[in-house]
PDB file of N, CA and C in Angstrom:
ATOM      1  N   MET A   1      -2.699 -74.030  97.187  1.00 67.00           N
ATOM      2  CA  MET A   1      -1.422 -73.828  97.855  1.00 67.00           C
ATOM      3  C   MET A   1      -1.618 -72.839  98.992  1.00 67.00           C
ATOM      4  N   PRO A   2      -1.094 -73.146 100.173  1.00 69.00           N
ATOM      5  CA  PRO A   2      -1.211 -72.209 101.289  1.00 69.00           C
ATOM      6  C   PRO A   2      -0.399 -70.943 101.016  1.00 69.00           C
ATOM      7  N   ARG A   3      -0.919 -69.827 101.485  1.00 88.00           N
ATOM      8  CA  ARG A   3      -0.244 -68.542 101.310  1.00 88.00           C
ATOM      9  C   ARG A   3       0.871 -68.390 102.339  1.00 88.00           C
ATOM     10  N   THR A   4       1.910 -67.644 101.983  1.00 92.00           N
ATOM     11  CA  THR A   4       3.028 -67.383 102.877  1.00 92.00           C
ATOM     12  C   THR A   4       2.955 -65.926 103.314  1.00 92.00           C
ATOM     13  N   PRO A   5       2.942 -65.666 104.620  1.00 96.00           N
ATOM     14  CA  PRO A   5       2.866 -64.271 105.073  1.00 96.00           C
ATOM     15  C   PRO A   5       4.064 -63.464 104.562  1.00 96.00           C
ATOM     16  N   LEU A   6       3.804 -62.212 104.237  1.00 97.00           N
ATOM     17  CA  LEU A   6       4.888 -61.328 103.808  1.00 97.00           C
ATOM     18  C   LEU A   6       5.679 -60.866 105.027  1.00 97.00           C
ATOM     19  N   PRO A   7       6.987 -60.671 104.871  1.00 97.00           N
ATOM     20  CA  PRO A   7       7.790 -60.187 106.003  1.00 97.00           C
ATOM     21  C   PRO A   7       7.355 -58.784 106.434  1.00 97.00           C
ATOM     22  N   ASP A   8       7.514 -58.498 107.715  1.00 96.00           N
ATOM     23  CA  ASP A   8       7.141 -57.189 108.261  1.00 96.00           C
ATOM     24  C   ASP A   8       8.205 -56.124 108.009  1.00 96.00           C
ATOM     25  N   ASP A   9       9.400 -56.546 107.631  1.00 97.00           N
ATOM     26  CA  ASP A   9      10.510 -55.600 107.546  1.00 97.00           C
ATOM     27  C   ASP A   9      10.828 -55.134 106.121  1.00 97.00           C
ATOM     28  N   ILE A  10       9.856 -55.182 105.219  1.00 98.00           N
ATOM     29  CA  ILE A  10      10.059 -54.640 103.871  1.00 98.00           C
ATOM     30  C   ILE A  10      10.082 -53.113 103.990  1.00 98.00           C
ATOM     31  N   GLU A  11      11.121 -52.521 103.443  1.00 98.00           N
ATOM     32  CA  GLU A  11      11.284 -51.064 103.490  1.00 98.00           C
ATOM     33  C   GLU A  11      11.102 -50.469 102.096  1.00 98.00           C
ATOM     34  N   ARG A  12      10.940 -49.160 102.051  1.00 98.00           N
ATOM     35  CA  ARG A  12      10.759 -48.458 100.776  1.00 98.00           C
ATOM     36  C   ARG A  12      11.919 -48.738  99.820  1.00 98.00           C
ATOM     37  N   ASN A  13      13.151 -48.744 100.332  1.00 98.00           N
ATOM     38  CA  ASN A  13      14.298 -48.985  99.450  1.00 98.00           C
ATOM     39  C   ASN A  13      14.254 -50.381  98.829  1.00 98.00           C
ATOM     40  N   ASN A  14      13.694 -51.369  99.531  1.00 98.00           N
ATOM     41  CA  ASN A  14      13.528 -52.710  98.957  1.00 98.00           C
ATOM     42  C   ASN A  14      12.550 -52.677  97.793  1.00 98.00           C
ATOM     43  N   LEU A  15      11.474 -51.911  97.960  1.00 98.00           N
ATOM     44  CA  LEU A  15      10.466 -51.779  96.902  1.00 98.00           C
ATOM     45  C   LEU A  15      11.042 -51.023  95.697  1.00 98.00           C
ATOM     46  N   LEU A  16      11.839 -49.994  95.961  1.00 98.00           N
ATOM     47  CA  LEU A  16      12.480 -49.244  94.867  1.00 98.00           C
ATOM     48  C   LEU A  16      13.457 -50.128  94.101  1.00 98.00           C
ATOM     49  N   ASP A  17      14.216 -50.953  94.817  1.00 98.00           N
ATOM     50  CA  ASP A  17      15.123 -51.898  94.155  1.00 98.00           C
ATOM     51  C   ASP A  17      14.339 -52.857  93.263  1.00 98.00           C
ATOM     52  N   ALA A  18      13.194 -53.302  93.748  1.00 98.00           N
ATOM     53  CA  ALA A  18      12.354 -54.219  92.970  1.00 98.00           C
ATOM     54  C   ALA A  18      11.818 -53.541  91.715  1.00 98.00           C
ATOM     55  N   ILE A  19      11.413 -52.291  91.835  1.00 98.00           N
ATOM     56  CA  ILE A  19      10.930 -51.551  90.659  1.00 98.00           C
ATOM     57  C   ILE A  19      12.055 -51.411  89.637  1.00 98.00           C
ATOM     58  N   ARG A  20      13.250 -51.080  90.099  1.00 98.00           N
ATOM     59  CA  ARG A  20      14.400 -50.982  89.176  1.00 98.00           C
ATOM     60  C   ARG A  20      14.659 -52.312  88.474  1.00 98.00           C
ATOM     61  N   ALA A  21      14.559 -53.407  89.219  1.00 98.00           N
ATOM     62  CA  ALA A  21      14.766 -54.731  88.625  1.00 98.00           C
ATOM     63  C   ALA A  21      13.703 -55.026  87.567  1.00 98.00           C
ATOM     64  N   LEU A  22      12.460 -54.663  87.848  1.00 97.00           N
ATOM     65  CA  LEU A  22      11.388 -54.864  86.860  1.00 97.00           C
ATOM     66  C   LEU A  22      11.629 -54.009  85.621  1.00 97.00           C
ATOM     67  N   ALA A  23      12.054 -52.775  85.819  1.00 97.00           N
ATOM     68  CA  ALA A  23      12.299 -51.881  84.686  1.00 97.00           C
ATOM     69  C   ALA A  23      13.427 -52.413  83.806  1.00 97.00           C
ATOM     70  N   GLU A  24      14.435 -52.999  84.414  1.00 98.00           N
ATOM     71  CA  GLU A  24      15.603 -53.497  83.670  1.00 98.00           C
ATOM     72  C   GLU A  24      15.381 -54.885  83.077  1.00 98.00           C
ATOM     73  N   ASN A  25      14.704 -55.754  83.819  1.00 97.00           N
ATOM     74  CA  ASN A  25      14.647 -57.169  83.435  1.00 97.00           C
ATOM     75  C   ASN A  25      13.257 -57.676  83.065  1.00 97.00           C
ATOM     76  N   GLY A  26      12.223 -56.865  83.266  1.00 97.00           N
ATOM     77  CA  GLY A  26      10.871 -57.333  83.009  1.00 97.00           C
ATOM     78  C   GLY A  26      10.346 -58.164  84.166  1.00 97.00           C
ATOM     79  N   ILE A  27       9.182 -58.730  83.967  1.00 97.00           N
ATOM     80  CA  ILE A  27       8.523 -59.521  85.004  1.00 97.00           C
ATOM     81  C   ILE A  27       9.215 -60.874  85.117  1.00 97.00           C
ATOM     82  N   PRO A  28       9.651 -61.242  86.323  1.00 96.00           N
ATOM     83  CA  PRO A  28      10.363 -62.517  86.491  1.00 96.00           C
ATOM     84  C   PRO A  28       9.423 -63.720  86.399  1.00 96.00           C
ATOM     85  N   ASP A  29      10.014 -64.880  86.142  1.00 96.00           N
ATOM     86  CA  ASP A  29       9.251 -66.128  86.167  1.00 96.00           C
ATOM     87  C   ASP A  29       8.570 -66.264  87.525  1.00 96.00           C
ATOM     88  N   GLY A  30       7.389 -66.826  87.517  1.00 95.00           N
ATOM     89  CA  GLY A  30       6.637 -67.004  88.756  1.00 95.00           C
ATOM     90  C   GLY A  30       5.627 -65.902  88.999  1.00 95.00           C
ATOM     91  N   TYR A  31       5.587 -64.939  88.089  1.00 96.00           N
ATOM     92  CA  TYR A  31       4.635 -63.826  88.161  1.00 96.00           C
ATOM     93  C   TYR A  31       4.030 -63.623  86.792  1.00 96.00           C
ATOM     94  N   GLY A  32       2.902 -62.957  86.756  1.00 92.00           N
ATOM     95  CA  GLY A  32       2.285 -62.597  85.495  1.00 92.00           C
ATOM     96  C   GLY A  32       2.019 -61.109  85.466  1.00 92.00           C
ATOM     97  N   GLU A  33       1.438 -60.659  84.383  1.00 91.00           N
ATOM     98  CA  GLU A  33       1.015 -59.273  84.288  1.00 91.00           C
ATOM     99  C   GLU A  33      -0.078 -59.027  85.324  1.00 91.00           C
ATOM    100  N   SER A  34      -0.175 -57.812  85.789  1.00 93.00           N
ATOM    101  CA  SER A  34      -1.251 -57.478  86.722  1.00 93.00           C
ATOM    102  C   SER A  34      -2.583 -57.500  85.977  1.00 93.00           C
ATOM    103  N   THR A  35      -3.639 -57.808  86.697  1.00 92.00           N
ATOM    104  CA  THR A  35      -4.945 -57.907  86.048  1.00 92.00           C
ATOM    105  C   THR A  35      -5.860 -56.735  86.361  1.00 92.00           C
ATOM    106  N   GLY A  36      -5.778 -56.165  87.554  1.00 94.00           N
ATOM    107  CA  GLY A  36      -6.710 -55.115  87.920  1.00 94.00           C
ATOM    108  C   GLY A  36      -6.066 -53.804  88.322  1.00 94.00           C
ATOM    109  N   TYR A  37      -4.832 -53.863  88.789  1.00 97.00           N
ATOM    110  CA  TYR A  37      -4.184 -52.688  89.349  1.00 97.00           C
ATOM    111  C   TYR A  37      -2.722 -52.629  88.930  1.00 97.00           C
ATOM    112  N   ASP A  38      -2.179 -51.414  88.948  1.00 97.00           N
ATOM    113  CA  ASP A  38      -0.759 -51.184  88.711  1.00 97.00           C
ATOM    114  C   ASP A  38      -0.249 -50.212  89.762  1.00 97.00           C
ATOM    115  N   VAL A  39       1.055 -50.254  89.972  1.00 97.00           N
ATOM    116  CA  VAL A  39       1.731 -49.230  90.761  1.00 97.00           C
ATOM    117  C   VAL A  39       2.224 -48.194  89.767  1.00 97.00           C
ATOM    118  N   LEU A  40       1.895 -46.947  90.022  1.00 96.00           N
ATOM    119  CA  LEU A  40       2.355 -45.860  89.166  1.00 96.00           C
ATOM    120  C   LEU A  40       3.566 -45.237  89.830  1.00 96.00           C
ATOM    121  N   PHE A  41       4.710 -45.303  89.140  1.00 97.00           N
ATOM    122  CA  PHE A  41       5.945 -44.759  89.695  1.00 97.00           C
ATOM    123  C   PHE A  41       6.713 -44.058  88.591  1.00 97.00           C
ATOM    124  N   GLU A  42       6.974 -42.789  88.806  1.00 96.00           N
ATOM    125  CA  GLU A  42       7.706 -41.962  87.849  1.00 96.00           C
ATOM    126  C   GLU A  42       7.136 -42.083  86.436  1.00 96.00           C
ATOM    127  N   GLY A  43       5.805 -42.057  86.350  1.00 94.00           N
ATOM    128  CA  GLY A  43       5.125 -42.050  85.065  1.00 94.00           C
ATOM    129  C   GLY A  43       5.013 -43.397  84.380  1.00 94.00           C
ATOM    130  N   ARG A  44       5.468 -44.465  85.015  1.00 96.00           N
ATOM    131  CA  ARG A  44       5.369 -45.811  84.434  1.00 96.00           C
ATOM    132  C   ARG A  44       4.532 -46.695  85.338  1.00 96.00           C
ATOM    133  N   ARG A  45       3.903 -47.689  84.725  1.00 96.00           N
ATOM    134  CA  ARG A  45       3.086 -48.653  85.457  1.00 96.00           C
ATOM    135  C   ARG A  45       3.880 -49.941  85.688  1.00 96.00           C
ATOM    136  N   TYR A  46       3.723 -50.485  86.891  1.00 97.00           N
ATOM    137  CA  TYR A  46       4.380 -51.740  87.247  1.00 97.00           C
ATOM    138  C   TYR A  46       3.375 -52.650  87.941  1.00 97.00           C
ATOM    139  N   PRO A  47       3.471 -53.958  87.735  1.00 97.00           N
ATOM    140  CA  PRO A  47       2.567 -54.880  88.436  1.00 97.00           C
ATOM    141  C   PRO A  47       2.932 -54.948  89.927  1.00 97.00           C
ATOM    142  N   PRO A  48       1.942 -54.826  90.804  1.00 98.00           N
ATOM    143  CA  PRO A  48       2.212 -54.775  92.245  1.00 98.00           C
ATOM    144  C   PRO A  48       2.853 -56.036  92.833  1.00 98.00           C
ATOM    145  N   LYS A  49       2.352 -57.207  92.460  1.00 97.00           N
ATOM    146  CA  LYS A  49       2.840 -58.430  93.112  1.00 97.00           C
ATOM    147  C   LYS A  49       4.329 -58.682  92.888  1.00 97.00           C
ATOM    148  N   PRO A  50       4.873 -58.526  91.683  1.00 98.00           N
ATOM    149  CA  PRO A  50       6.322 -58.720  91.544  1.00 98.00           C
ATOM    150  C   PRO A  50       7.139 -57.717  92.360  1.00 98.00           C
ATOM    151  N   ILE A  51       6.640 -56.491  92.483  1.00 98.00           N
ATOM    152  CA  ILE A  51       7.369 -55.504  93.290  1.00 98.00           C
ATOM    153  C   ILE A  51       7.484 -56.007  94.719  1.00 98.00           C
ATOM    154  N   VAL A  52       6.362 -56.363  95.292  1.00 98.00           N
ATOM    155  CA  VAL A  52       6.348 -56.793  96.693  1.00 98.00           C
ATOM    156  C   VAL A  52       7.060 -58.142  96.848  1.00 98.00           C
ATOM    157  N   GLY A  53       6.851 -59.045  95.899  1.00 98.00           N
ATOM    158  CA  GLY A  53       7.505 -60.354  95.987  1.00 98.00           C
ATOM    159  C   GLY A  53       9.022 -60.260  95.911  1.00 98.00           C
ATOM    160  N   LEU A  54       9.530 -59.440  95.007  1.00 98.00           N
ATOM    161  CA  LEU A  54      10.987 -59.261  94.916  1.00 98.00           C
ATOM    162  C   LEU A  54      11.541 -58.600  96.173  1.00 98.00           C
ATOM    163  N   ALA A  55      10.809 -57.617  96.700  1.00 98.00           N
ATOM    164  CA  ALA A  55      11.238 -56.953  97.933  1.00 98.00           C
ATOM    165  C   ALA A  55      11.208 -57.926  99.111  1.00 98.00           C
ATOM    166  N   ALA A  56      10.157 -58.749  99.192  1.00 98.00           N
ATOM    167  CA  ALA A  56      10.051 -59.729 100.269  1.00 98.00           C
ATOM    168  C   ALA A  56      11.176 -60.752 100.191  1.00 98.00           C
ATOM    169  N   THR A  57      11.502 -61.192  98.997  1.00 98.00           N
ATOM    170  CA  THR A  57      12.604 -62.147  98.808  1.00 98.00           C
ATOM    171  C   THR A  57      13.919 -61.531  99.263  1.00 98.00           C
ATOM    172  N   ALA A  58      14.108 -60.239  98.991  1.00 98.00           N
ATOM    173  CA  ALA A  58      15.357 -59.560  99.351  1.00 98.00           C
ATOM    174  C   ALA A  58      15.579 -59.483 100.860  1.00 98.00           C
ATOM    175  N   VAL A  59      14.492 -59.460 101.650  1.00 98.00           N
ATOM    176  CA  VAL A  59      14.647 -59.325 103.104  1.00 98.00           C
ATOM    177  C   VAL A  59      14.440 -60.638 103.852  1.00 98.00           C
ATOM    178  N   SER A  60      14.242 -61.727 103.126  1.00 96.00           N
ATOM    179  CA  SER A  60      14.007 -63.012 103.789  1.00 96.00           C
ATOM    180  C   SER A  60      14.833 -64.098 103.117  1.00 96.00           C
ATOM    181  N   SER A  61      14.749 -65.281 103.643  1.00 87.00           N
ATOM    182  CA  SER A  61      15.450 -66.414 103.031  1.00 87.00           C
ATOM    183  C   SER A  61      14.503 -67.234 102.151  1.00 87.00           C
ATOM    184  N   PHE A  62      13.308 -66.707 101.908  1.00 96.00           N
ATOM    185  CA  PHE A  62      12.299 -67.405 101.124  1.00 96.00           C
ATOM    186  C   PHE A  62      12.162 -66.739  99.767  1.00 96.00           C
ATOM    187  N   ASN A  63      12.046 -67.534  98.699  1.00 96.00           N
ATOM    188  CA  ASN A  63      11.871 -67.002  97.350  1.00 96.00           C
ATOM    189  C   ASN A  63      10.379 -66.855  97.070  1.00 96.00           C
ATOM    190  N   TYR A  64       9.872 -65.647  97.256  1.00 97.00           N
ATOM    191  CA  TYR A  64       8.448 -65.378  97.058  1.00 97.00           C
ATOM    192  C   TYR A  64       8.108 -65.364  95.575  1.00 97.00           C
ATOM    193  N   LEU A  65       7.024 -66.039  95.237  1.00 96.00           N
ATOM    194  CA  LEU A  65       6.462 -66.036  93.889  1.00 96.00           C
ATOM    195  C   LEU A  65       5.008 -65.578  93.997  1.00 96.00           C
ATOM    196  N   GLY A  66       4.405 -65.274  92.874  1.00 95.00           N
ATOM    197  CA  GLY A  66       3.031 -64.799  92.871  1.00 95.00           C
ATOM    198  C   GLY A  66       2.046 -65.730  93.548  1.00 95.00           C
ATOM    199  N   LYS A  67       2.306 -67.023  93.508  1.00 95.00           N
ATOM    200  CA  LYS A  67       1.388 -67.994  94.107  1.00 95.00           C
ATOM    201  C   LYS A  67       1.457 -68.020  95.637  1.00 95.00           C
ATOM    202  N   HIS A  68       2.450 -67.371  96.218  1.00 96.00           N
ATOM    203  CA  HIS A  68       2.633 -67.428  97.661  1.00 96.00           C
ATOM    204  C   HIS A  68       1.838 -66.391  98.447  1.00 96.00           C
ATOM    205  N   PHE A  69       1.317 -65.363  97.761  1.00 96.00           N
ATOM    206  CA  PHE A  69       0.555 -64.334  98.469  1.00 96.00           C
ATOM    207  C   PHE A  69      -0.451 -63.714  97.511  1.00 96.00           C
ATOM    208  N   THR A  70      -1.444 -63.046  98.085  1.00 95.00           N
ATOM    209  CA  THR A  70      -2.481 -62.438  97.257  1.00 95.00           C
ATOM    210  C   THR A  70      -2.199 -60.955  97.051  1.00 95.00           C
ATOM    211  N   GLY A  71      -2.812 -60.430  95.997  1.00 94.00           N
ATOM    212  CA  GLY A  71      -2.766 -59.002  95.732  1.00 94.00           C
ATOM    213  C   GLY A  71      -4.180 -58.474  95.748  1.00 94.00           C
ATOM    214  N   GLY A  72      -4.339 -57.235  95.426  1.00 94.00           N
ATOM    215  CA  GLY A  72      -5.664 -56.645  95.354  1.00 94.00           C
ATOM    216  C   GLY A  72      -6.000 -55.806  96.568  1.00 94.00           C
ATOM    217  N   VAL A  73      -7.147 -55.168  96.489  1.00 93.00           N
ATOM    218  CA  VAL A  73      -7.612 -54.279  97.551  1.00 93.00           C
ATOM    219  C   VAL A  73      -7.656 -55.039  98.873  1.00 93.00           C
ATOM    220  N   ASP A  74      -7.216 -54.404  99.927  1.00 94.00           N
ATOM    221  CA  ASP A  74      -7.199 -54.948 101.288  1.00 94.00           C
ATOM    222  C   ASP A  74      -6.226 -56.107 101.487  1.00 94.00           C
ATOM    223  N   SER A  75      -5.310 -56.334 100.550  1.00 96.00           N
ATOM    224  CA  SER A  75      -4.327 -57.409 100.718  1.00 96.00           C
ATOM    225  C   SER A  75      -3.085 -56.872 101.427  1.00 96.00           C
ATOM    226  N   ALA A  76      -2.316 -57.784 102.016  1.00 97.00           N
ATOM    227  CA  ALA A  76      -1.045 -57.398 102.636  1.00 97.00           C
ATOM    228  C   ALA A  76      -0.115 -56.783 101.594  1.00 97.00           C
ATOM    229  N   CYS A  77      -0.177 -57.284 100.380  1.00 97.00           N
ATOM    230  CA  CYS A  77       0.634 -56.756  99.283  1.00 97.00           C
ATOM    231  C   CYS A  77       0.360 -55.261  99.091  1.00 97.00           C
ATOM    232  N   PHE A  78      -0.896 -54.893  98.991  1.00 98.00           N
ATOM    233  CA  PHE A  78      -1.255 -53.487  98.786  1.00 98.00           C
ATOM    234  C   PHE A  78      -0.946 -52.649 100.026  1.00 98.00           C
ATOM    235  N   ARG A  79      -1.132 -53.232 101.213  1.00 98.00           N
ATOM    236  CA  ARG A  79      -0.833 -52.489 102.443  1.00 98.00           C
ATOM    237  C   ARG A  79       0.647 -52.119 102.516  1.00 98.00           C
ATOM    238  N   VAL A  80       1.525 -53.028 102.086  1.00 98.00           N
ATOM    239  CA  VAL A  80       2.967 -52.734 102.080  1.00 98.00           C
ATOM    240  C   VAL A  80       3.250 -51.562 101.145  1.00 98.00           C
ATOM    241  N   LEU A  81       2.690 -51.598  99.948  1.00 98.00           N
ATOM    242  CA  LEU A  81       2.911 -50.524  98.978  1.00 98.00           C
ATOM    243  C   LEU A  81       2.361 -49.190  99.489  1.00 98.00           C
ATOM    244  N   GLU A  82       1.166 -49.205 100.025  1.00 97.00           N
ATOM    245  CA  GLU A  82       0.544 -47.979 100.520  1.00 97.00           C
ATOM    246  C   GLU A  82       1.282 -47.422 101.734  1.00 97.00           C
ATOM    247  N   LYS A  83       1.751 -48.301 102.601  1.00 98.00           N
ATOM    248  CA  LYS A  83       2.505 -47.886 103.790  1.00 98.00           C
ATOM    249  C   LYS A  83       3.729 -47.067 103.389  1.00 98.00           C
ATOM    250  N   HIS A  84       4.321 -47.419 102.266  1.00 98.00           N
ATOM    251  CA  HIS A  84       5.546 -46.748 101.824  1.00 98.00           C
ATOM    252  C   HIS A  84       5.285 -45.689 100.753  1.00 98.00           C
ATOM    253  N   GLY A  85       4.025 -45.294 100.613  1.00 98.00           N
ATOM    254  CA  GLY A  85       3.690 -44.141  99.792  1.00 98.00           C
ATOM    255  C   GLY A  85       3.571 -44.372  98.301  1.00 98.00           C
ATOM    256  N   PHE A  86       3.438 -45.614  97.874  1.00 98.00           N
ATOM    257  CA  PHE A  86       3.305 -45.883  96.442  1.00 98.00           C
ATOM    258  C   PHE A  86       1.851 -45.716  96.011  1.00 98.00           C
ATOM    259  N   GLU A  87       1.667 -45.197  94.809  1.00 97.00           N
ATOM    260  CA  GLU A  87       0.336 -44.972  94.264  1.00 97.00           C
ATOM    261  C   GLU A  87      -0.116 -46.197  93.477  1.00 97.00           C
ATOM    262  N   ILE A  88      -1.268 -46.722  93.837  1.00 97.00           N
ATOM    263  CA  ILE A  88      -1.846 -47.870  93.150  1.00 97.00           C
ATOM    264  C   ILE A  88      -3.040 -47.367  92.354  1.00 97.00           C
ATOM    265  N   ILE A  89      -3.048 -47.667  91.065  1.00 96.00           N
ATOM    266  CA  ILE A  89      -4.132 -47.213  90.196  1.00 96.00           C
ATOM    267  C   ILE A  89      -4.769 -48.420  89.514  1.00 96.00           C
ATOM    268  N   THR A  90      -5.993 -48.241  89.064  1.00 95.00           N
ATOM    269  CA  THR A  90      -6.673 -49.324  88.358  1.00 95.00           C
ATOM    270  C   THR A  90      -6.155 -49.412  86.926  1.00 95.00           C
ATOM    271  N   LYS A  91      -6.302 -50.572  86.336  1.00 92.00           N
ATOM    272  CA  LYS A  91      -5.908 -50.768  84.945  1.00 92.00           C
ATOM    273  C   LYS A  91      -6.696 -49.855  84.022  1.00 92.00           C
ATOM    274  N   SER A  92      -7.924 -49.523  84.404  1.00 89.00           N
ATOM    275  CA  SER A  92      -8.765 -48.700  83.541  1.00 89.00           C
ATOM    276  C   SER A  92      -8.415 -47.217  83.637  1.00 89.00           C
ATOM    277  N   ASP A  93      -7.556 -46.853  84.559  1.00 80.00           N
ATOM    278  CA  ASP A  93      -7.151 -45.456  84.706  1.00 80.00           C
ATOM    279  C   ASP A  93      -6.126 -45.142  83.623  1.00 80.00           C
ATOM    280  N   VAL A  94      -6.609 -44.617  82.503  1.00 65.00           N
ATOM    281  CA  VAL A  94      -5.727 -44.409  81.347  1.00 65.00           C
ATOM    282  C   VAL A  94      -5.037 -43.059  81.370  1.00 65.00           C
ATOM    283  N   SER A  95      -5.474 -42.140  82.173  1.00 53.00           N
ATOM    284  CA  SER A  95      -4.815 -40.837  82.230  1.00 53.00           C
ATOM    285  C   SER A  95      -4.650 -40.403  83.684  1.00 53.00           C
ATOM    286  N   PRO A  96      -3.629 -40.925  84.358  1.00 50.00           N
ATOM    287  CA  PRO A  96      -3.459 -40.618  85.765  1.00 50.00           C
ATOM    288  C   PRO A  96      -3.088 -39.161  86.042  1.00 50.00           C
ATOM    289  N   PHE A  97      -2.653 -38.425  85.024  1.00 49.00           N
ATOM    290  CA  PHE A  97      -2.261 -37.033  85.212  1.00 49.00           C
ATOM    291  C   PHE A  97      -3.011 -36.135  84.237  1.00 49.00           C
ATOM    292  N   PRO A  98      -4.329 -36.053  84.308  1.00 48.00           N
ATOM    293  CA  PRO A  98      -5.071 -35.281  83.316  1.00 48.00           C
ATOM    294  C   PRO A  98      -4.694 -33.802  83.301  1.00 48.00           C
ATOM    295  N   ASP A  99      -4.219 -33.262  84.435  1.00 46.00           N
ATOM    296  CA  ASP A  99      -3.858 -31.850  84.452  1.00 46.00           C
ATOM    297  C   ASP A  99      -2.524 -31.586  83.754  1.00 46.00           C
ATOM    298  N   GLU A 100      -1.772 -32.634  83.420  1.00 44.00           N
ATOM    299  CA  GLU A 100      -0.500 -32.447  82.738  1.00 44.00           C
ATOM    300  C   GLU A 100      -0.592 -32.651  81.228  1.00 44.00           C
ATOM    301  N   ILE A 101      -1.759 -32.994  80.747  1.00 45.00           N
ATOM    302  CA  ILE A 101      -1.925 -33.201  79.310  1.00 45.00           C
ATOM    303  C   ILE A 101      -2.082 -31.841  78.648  1.00 45.00           C
ATOM    304  N   GLU A 102      -1.249 -31.590  77.664  1.00 48.00           N
ATOM    305  CA  GLU A 102      -1.334 -30.319  76.969  1.00 48.00           C
ATOM    306  C   GLU A 102      -2.539 -30.315  76.048  1.00 48.00           C
ATOM    307  N   GLU A 103      -3.237 -29.203  76.038  1.00 49.00           N
ATOM    308  CA  GLU A 103      -4.372 -29.045  75.137  1.00 49.00           C
ATOM    309  C   GLU A 103      -3.832 -28.876  73.720  1.00 49.00           C
ATOM    310  N   PRO A 104      -4.371 -29.600  72.762  1.00 50.00           N
ATOM    311  CA  PRO A 104      -3.905 -29.425  71.393  1.00 50.00           C
ATOM    312  C   PRO A 104      -4.304 -28.050  70.876  1.00 50.00           C
ATOM    313  N   GLU A 105      -3.439 -27.538  70.022  1.00 51.00           N
ATOM    314  CA  GLU A 105      -3.762 -26.240  69.411  1.00 51.00           C
ATOM    315  C   GLU A 105      -4.949 -26.439  68.488  1.00 51.00           C
ATOM    316  N   GLY A 106      -5.828 -25.445  68.463  1.00 50.00           N
ATOM    317  CA  GLY A 106      -6.987 -25.536  67.597  1.00 50.00           C
ATOM    318  C   GLY A 106      -6.623 -25.172  66.161  1.00 50.00           C
ATOM    319  N   HIS A 107      -6.898 -26.055  65.255  1.00 46.00           N
ATOM    320  CA  HIS A 107      -6.665 -25.821  63.812  1.00 46.00           C
ATOM    321  C   HIS A 107      -7.896 -26.285  63.056  1.00 46.00           C
ATOM    322  N   THR A 108      -8.204 -25.577  62.040  1.00 48.00           N
ATOM    323  CA  THR A 108      -9.311 -25.969  61.181  1.00 48.00           C
ATOM    324  C   THR A 108      -8.729 -26.694  59.991  1.00 48.00           C
ATOM    325  N   GLU A 109      -9.330 -27.811  59.631  1.00 51.00           N
ATOM    326  CA  GLU A 109      -8.843 -28.588  58.488  1.00 51.00           C
ATOM    327  C   GLU A 109      -8.795 -27.712  57.246  1.00 51.00           C
ATOM    328  N   GLY A 110      -7.678 -27.776  56.543  1.00 51.00           N
ATOM    329  CA  GLY A 110      -7.514 -27.015  55.314  1.00 51.00           C
ATOM    330  C   GLY A 110      -6.980 -25.610  55.567  1.00 51.00           C
ATOM    331  N   MET A 111      -6.834 -25.223  56.850  1.00 49.00           N
ATOM    332  CA  MET A 111      -6.357 -23.885  57.187  1.00 49.00           C
ATOM    333  C   MET A 111      -4.868 -23.757  56.868  1.00 49.00           C
ATOM    334  N   VAL A 112      -4.431 -22.621  56.377  1.00 55.00           N
ATOM    335  CA  VAL A 112      -3.031 -22.372  56.064  1.00 55.00           C
ATOM    336  C   VAL A 112      -2.489 -21.417  57.117  1.00 55.00           C
ATOM    337  N   ASN A 113      -1.345 -21.750  57.674  1.00 54.00           N
ATOM    338  CA  ASN A 113      -0.705 -20.881  58.680  1.00 54.00           C
ATOM    339  C   ASN A 113       0.104 -19.805  58.033  1.00 54.00           C
TER     340      ASN A 113
END
């Protein structure tokens, strides 16, 4: 299937609306879970393509689905997210905020407080 160019006029507020829609309704039909990367927003992970696809649909008369454009490094999808300041992390990045993890208190097994 030929790819459809993403609109040039996607704004940050369109992307935020898409994230809210994903948080409330889950991933829409026509998209799947992300395979390599996520958008990290307010401590939650979201798949990049549905964010951009929902935002693109909101500013155009075309209903964008995952099959209409590519994601991944150096894609227009990622460029839109990066242009508007969104953080893209790899799926293997399990602790994006290591400096915010509290150190557990040291206890010895069998110790009585």
